[in-house]
Short mmCIF file of C-alpha atoms in Angstrom, two decimals:
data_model
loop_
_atom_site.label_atom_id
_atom_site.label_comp_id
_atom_site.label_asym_id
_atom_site.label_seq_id
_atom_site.Cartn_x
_atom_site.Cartn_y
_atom_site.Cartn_z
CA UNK R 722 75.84 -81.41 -205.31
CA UNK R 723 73.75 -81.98 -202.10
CA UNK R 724 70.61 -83.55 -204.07
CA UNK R 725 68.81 -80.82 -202.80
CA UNK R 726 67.24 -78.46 -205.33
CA UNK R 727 66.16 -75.30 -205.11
CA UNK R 728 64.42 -72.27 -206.95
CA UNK R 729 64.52 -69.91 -208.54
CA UNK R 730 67.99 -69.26 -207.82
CA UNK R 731 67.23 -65.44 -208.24
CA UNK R 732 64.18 -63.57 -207.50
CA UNK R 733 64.20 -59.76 -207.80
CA UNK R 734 60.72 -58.16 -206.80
CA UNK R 735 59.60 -54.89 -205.14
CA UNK R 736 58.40 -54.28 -201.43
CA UNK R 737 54.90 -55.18 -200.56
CA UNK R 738 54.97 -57.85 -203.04
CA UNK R 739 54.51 -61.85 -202.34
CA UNK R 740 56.57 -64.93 -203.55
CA UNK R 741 56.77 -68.09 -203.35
CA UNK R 742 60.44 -70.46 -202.86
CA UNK R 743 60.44 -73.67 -203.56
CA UNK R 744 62.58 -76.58 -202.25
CA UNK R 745 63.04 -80.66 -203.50
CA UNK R 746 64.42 -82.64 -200.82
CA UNK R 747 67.03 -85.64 -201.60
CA UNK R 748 65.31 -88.41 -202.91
CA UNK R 749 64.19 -90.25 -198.93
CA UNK R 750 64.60 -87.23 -197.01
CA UNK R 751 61.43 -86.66 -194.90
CA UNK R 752 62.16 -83.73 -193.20
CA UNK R 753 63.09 -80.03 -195.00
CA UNK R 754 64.07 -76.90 -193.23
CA UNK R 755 64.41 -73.05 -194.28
CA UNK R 756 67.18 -71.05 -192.98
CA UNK R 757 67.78 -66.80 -194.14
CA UNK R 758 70.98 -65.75 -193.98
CA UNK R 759 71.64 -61.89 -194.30
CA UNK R 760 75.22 -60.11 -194.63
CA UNK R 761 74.96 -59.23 -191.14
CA UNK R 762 73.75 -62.26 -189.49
CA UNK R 763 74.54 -65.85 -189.23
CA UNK R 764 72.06 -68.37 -190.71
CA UNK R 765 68.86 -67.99 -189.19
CA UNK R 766 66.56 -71.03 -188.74
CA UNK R 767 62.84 -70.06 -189.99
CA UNK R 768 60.99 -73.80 -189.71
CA UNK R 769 61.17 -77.09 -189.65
CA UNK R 770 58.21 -79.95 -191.47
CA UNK R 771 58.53 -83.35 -191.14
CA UNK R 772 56.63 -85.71 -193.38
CA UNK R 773 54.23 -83.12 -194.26
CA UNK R 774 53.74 -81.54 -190.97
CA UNK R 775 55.04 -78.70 -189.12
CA UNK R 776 58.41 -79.73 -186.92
CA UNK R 777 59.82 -76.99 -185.19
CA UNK R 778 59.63 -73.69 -185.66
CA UNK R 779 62.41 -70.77 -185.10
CA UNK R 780 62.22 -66.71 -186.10
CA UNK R 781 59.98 -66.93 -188.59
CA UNK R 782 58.15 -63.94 -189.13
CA UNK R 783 54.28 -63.42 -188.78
CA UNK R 784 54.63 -62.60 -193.24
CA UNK R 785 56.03 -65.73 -193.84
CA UNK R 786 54.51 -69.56 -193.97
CA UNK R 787 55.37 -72.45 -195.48
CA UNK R 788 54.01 -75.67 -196.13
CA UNK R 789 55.46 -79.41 -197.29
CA UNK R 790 53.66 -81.10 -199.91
CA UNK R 791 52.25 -84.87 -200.33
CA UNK R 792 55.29 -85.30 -202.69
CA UNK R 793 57.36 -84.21 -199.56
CA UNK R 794 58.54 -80.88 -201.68
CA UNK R 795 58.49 -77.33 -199.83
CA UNK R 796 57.25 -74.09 -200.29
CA UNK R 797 58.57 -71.44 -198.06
CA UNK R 798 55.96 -67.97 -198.92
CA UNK R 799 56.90 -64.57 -198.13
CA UNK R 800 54.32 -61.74 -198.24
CA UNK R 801 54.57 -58.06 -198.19
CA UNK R 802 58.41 -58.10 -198.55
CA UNK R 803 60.15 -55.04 -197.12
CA UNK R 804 63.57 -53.95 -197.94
CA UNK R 805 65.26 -56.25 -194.86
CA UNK R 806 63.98 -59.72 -196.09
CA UNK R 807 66.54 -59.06 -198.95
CA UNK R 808 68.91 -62.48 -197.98
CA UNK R 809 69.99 -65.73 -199.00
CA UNK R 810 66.92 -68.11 -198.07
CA UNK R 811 68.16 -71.64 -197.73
CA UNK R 812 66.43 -74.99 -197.59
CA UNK R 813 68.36 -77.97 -195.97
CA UNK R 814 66.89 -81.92 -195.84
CA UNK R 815 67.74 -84.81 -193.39
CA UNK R 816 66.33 -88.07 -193.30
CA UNK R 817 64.42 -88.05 -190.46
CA UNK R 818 63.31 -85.22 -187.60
CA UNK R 819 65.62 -86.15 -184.85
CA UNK R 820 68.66 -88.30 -183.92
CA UNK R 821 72.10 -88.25 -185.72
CA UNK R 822 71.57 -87.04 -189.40
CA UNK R 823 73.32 -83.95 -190.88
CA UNK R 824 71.58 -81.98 -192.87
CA UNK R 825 72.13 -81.38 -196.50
CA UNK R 826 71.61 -77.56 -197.64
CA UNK R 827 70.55 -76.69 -200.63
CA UNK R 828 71.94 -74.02 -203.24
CA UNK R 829 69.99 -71.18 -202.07
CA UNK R 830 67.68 -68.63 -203.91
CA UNK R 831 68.66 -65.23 -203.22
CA UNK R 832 66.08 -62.66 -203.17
CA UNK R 833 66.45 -58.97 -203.59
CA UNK R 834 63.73 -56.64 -202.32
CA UNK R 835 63.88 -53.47 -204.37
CA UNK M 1196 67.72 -68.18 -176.19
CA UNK M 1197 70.43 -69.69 -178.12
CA UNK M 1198 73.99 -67.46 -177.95
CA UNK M 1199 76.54 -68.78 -179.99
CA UNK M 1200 80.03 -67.40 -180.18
CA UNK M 1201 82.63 -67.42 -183.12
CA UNK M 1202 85.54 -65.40 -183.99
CA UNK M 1203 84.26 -62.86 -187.10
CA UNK M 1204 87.90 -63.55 -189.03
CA UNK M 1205 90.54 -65.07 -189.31
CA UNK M 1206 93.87 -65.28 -191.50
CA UNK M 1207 96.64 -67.84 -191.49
CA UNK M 1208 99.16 -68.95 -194.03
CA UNK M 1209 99.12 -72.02 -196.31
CA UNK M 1210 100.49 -75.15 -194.85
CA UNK M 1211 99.90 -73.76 -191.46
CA UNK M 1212 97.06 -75.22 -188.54
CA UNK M 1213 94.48 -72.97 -187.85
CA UNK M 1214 92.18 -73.30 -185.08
CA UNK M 1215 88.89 -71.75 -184.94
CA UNK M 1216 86.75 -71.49 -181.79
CA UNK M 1217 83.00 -71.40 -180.67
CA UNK M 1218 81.49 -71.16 -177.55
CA UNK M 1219 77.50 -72.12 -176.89
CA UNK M 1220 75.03 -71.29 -174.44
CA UNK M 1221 71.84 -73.14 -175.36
CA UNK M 1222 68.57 -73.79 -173.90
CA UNK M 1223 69.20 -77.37 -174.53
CA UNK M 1224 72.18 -79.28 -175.82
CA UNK M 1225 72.20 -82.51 -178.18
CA UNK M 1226 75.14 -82.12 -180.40
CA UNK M 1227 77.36 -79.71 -182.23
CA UNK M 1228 77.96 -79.17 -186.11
CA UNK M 1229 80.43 -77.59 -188.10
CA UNK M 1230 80.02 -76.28 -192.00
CA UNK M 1231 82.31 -75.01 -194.49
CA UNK M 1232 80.48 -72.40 -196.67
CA UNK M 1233 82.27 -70.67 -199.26
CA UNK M 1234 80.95 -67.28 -200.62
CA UNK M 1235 77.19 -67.27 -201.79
CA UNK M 1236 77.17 -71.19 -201.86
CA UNK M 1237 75.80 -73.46 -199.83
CA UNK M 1238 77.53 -74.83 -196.43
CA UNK M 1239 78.73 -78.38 -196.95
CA UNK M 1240 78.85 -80.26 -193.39
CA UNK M 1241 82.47 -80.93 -192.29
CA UNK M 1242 82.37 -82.56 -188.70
CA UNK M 1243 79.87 -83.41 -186.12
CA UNK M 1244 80.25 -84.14 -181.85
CA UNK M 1245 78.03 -84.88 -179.49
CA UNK M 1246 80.38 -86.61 -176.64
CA UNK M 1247 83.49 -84.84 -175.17
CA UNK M 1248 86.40 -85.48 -176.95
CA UNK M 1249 88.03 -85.21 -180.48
CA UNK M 1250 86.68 -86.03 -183.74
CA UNK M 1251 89.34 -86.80 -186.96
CA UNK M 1252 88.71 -86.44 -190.19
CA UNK M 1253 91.29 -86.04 -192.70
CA UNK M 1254 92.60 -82.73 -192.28
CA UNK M 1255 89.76 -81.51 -190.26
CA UNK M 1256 89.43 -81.89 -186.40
CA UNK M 1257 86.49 -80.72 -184.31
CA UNK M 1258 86.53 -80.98 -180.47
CA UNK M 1259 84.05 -80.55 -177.99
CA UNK M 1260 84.05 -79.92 -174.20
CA UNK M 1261 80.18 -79.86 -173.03
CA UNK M 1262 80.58 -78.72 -169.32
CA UNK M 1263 83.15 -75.80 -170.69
CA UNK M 1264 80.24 -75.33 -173.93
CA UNK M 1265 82.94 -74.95 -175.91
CA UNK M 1266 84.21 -76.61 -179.15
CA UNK M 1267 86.91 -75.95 -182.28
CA UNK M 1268 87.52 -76.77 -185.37
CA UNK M 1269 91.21 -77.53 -186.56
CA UNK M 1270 92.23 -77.39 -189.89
CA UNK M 1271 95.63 -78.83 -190.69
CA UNK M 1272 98.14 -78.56 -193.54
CA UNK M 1273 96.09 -75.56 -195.00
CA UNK M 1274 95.13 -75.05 -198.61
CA UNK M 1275 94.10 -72.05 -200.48
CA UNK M 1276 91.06 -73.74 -201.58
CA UNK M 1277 90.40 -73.79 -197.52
CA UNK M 1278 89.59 -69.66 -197.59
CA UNK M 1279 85.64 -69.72 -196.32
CA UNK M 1280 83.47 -68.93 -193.88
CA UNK M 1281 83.56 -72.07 -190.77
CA UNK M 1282 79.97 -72.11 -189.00
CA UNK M 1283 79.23 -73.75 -185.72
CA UNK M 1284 75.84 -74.96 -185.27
CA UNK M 1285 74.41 -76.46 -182.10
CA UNK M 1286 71.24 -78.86 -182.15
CA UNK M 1287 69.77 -77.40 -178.97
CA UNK M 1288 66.81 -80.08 -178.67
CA UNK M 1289 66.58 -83.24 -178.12
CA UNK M 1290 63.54 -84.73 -180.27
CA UNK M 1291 63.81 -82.08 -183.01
CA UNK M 1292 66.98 -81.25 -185.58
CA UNK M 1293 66.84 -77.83 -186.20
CA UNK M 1294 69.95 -76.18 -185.64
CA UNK M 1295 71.46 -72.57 -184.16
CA UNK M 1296 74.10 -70.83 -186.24
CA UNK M 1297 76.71 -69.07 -185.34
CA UNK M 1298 77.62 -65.54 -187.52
CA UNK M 1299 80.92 -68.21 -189.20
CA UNK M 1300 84.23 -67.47 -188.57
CA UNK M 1301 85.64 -66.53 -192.23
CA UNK M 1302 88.90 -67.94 -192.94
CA UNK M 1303 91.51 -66.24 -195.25
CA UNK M 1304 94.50 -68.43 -196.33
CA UNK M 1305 97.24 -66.53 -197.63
CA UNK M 1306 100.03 -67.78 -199.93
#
């Protein structure tokens, strides 16, 4: 167990509909990223926050945002789902934004676009 | 871009070495990770190099040659429990900690 939490763990919904993934980082961890990972592709890095603000950000598309909270939770939202953003979305937390820290991945919700 | 270059399988036999390569061409270079992830879980972090030279740990080794962009990942006396996909990752920015993924290189230990 990683300490980070994530949910739901499933999420089945139809295309152009919206949801919302959430992610708790280990208790200290300031920054929280979201990676997708399809079956055909490696893990894909979406964005990065860091204490609330936005870090870094990688292929995430225009449909997608997220957002980290006061309580330093996440919310990665992903609006008018097609058939291709069916994956494995993870969230991963490290203690800080740069330098030497790992980063600890979460269990991963996997969403199915029907 | 970021092009990062793994083998898509592999297969080797229990108690055997295995050794599992990546290659990197990055925008930017500032260290290089490798993950276990076994099916539909999440990837645990195994090793980590940012110098030249080779890392230990346990039963898991990762080199790294920077001017080659090149690195592997050796697993020694191999156990079933070792069948998974490896991933290399390189931290292509200094200042930030997102990483790049490779596709994983998935393992399959045979008896």
């Amino acid at each position: 167990d990683s300490g980070v939490t994530q949910t739901p763990k499933h999420l089945i919904t139809a295309t152009g509909q919206r949801v919302t993934l959430r992610c708790s980082p280990r208790s200290g961890d300031l920054s929280v990223y979201w990676y997708q990972q399809s079956l055909d592709q490696g893990l894909q890095f979406l964005i990065q926050y860091y204490n609330g603000e936005e870090r870094a950000k990688g292929n995430i598309l225009e449909r997608f945002s997220a957002q980290q909270f006061p309580d330093l939770h996440s919310e990665l939202n992903l609006s008018s789902l097609e058939l291709g953003d069916s994956a494995l979305y993870f969230c991963a937390s490290s203690p800080r934004d740069a330098g030497l820290y790992e980063q600890f991945f979460g269990p991963g919700t996997r969403l199915t676009v029907l | 871009g970021q092009n990062i270059d793994q083998p898509t399988e592999m297969t080797a036999t229990e108690g055997a070495i295995v050794q599992i390569n990546c290659t990197y061409q990055t925008s930017g270079f500032n260290g290089l990770f490798w993950y276990q992830q076994h099916a539909g879980e999440a990837p645990t972090f195994l090793s980590y190099n940012v110098l030249d030279g080779l890392e230990e740990k346990g039963r898991f080794s990762s080199f790294l040659s920077r001017s080659k962009g090149y690195s592997y990942l050796l697993l020694k006396e191999l156990q079933m429990k070792d069948s998974a996909s490896y991933l290399c990752a390189v931290r292509a920015q200094t200042g930030a900690n997102n990483l790049f993924f490779g596709t994983g290189t998935r393992l399959t230990v045979i008896p």
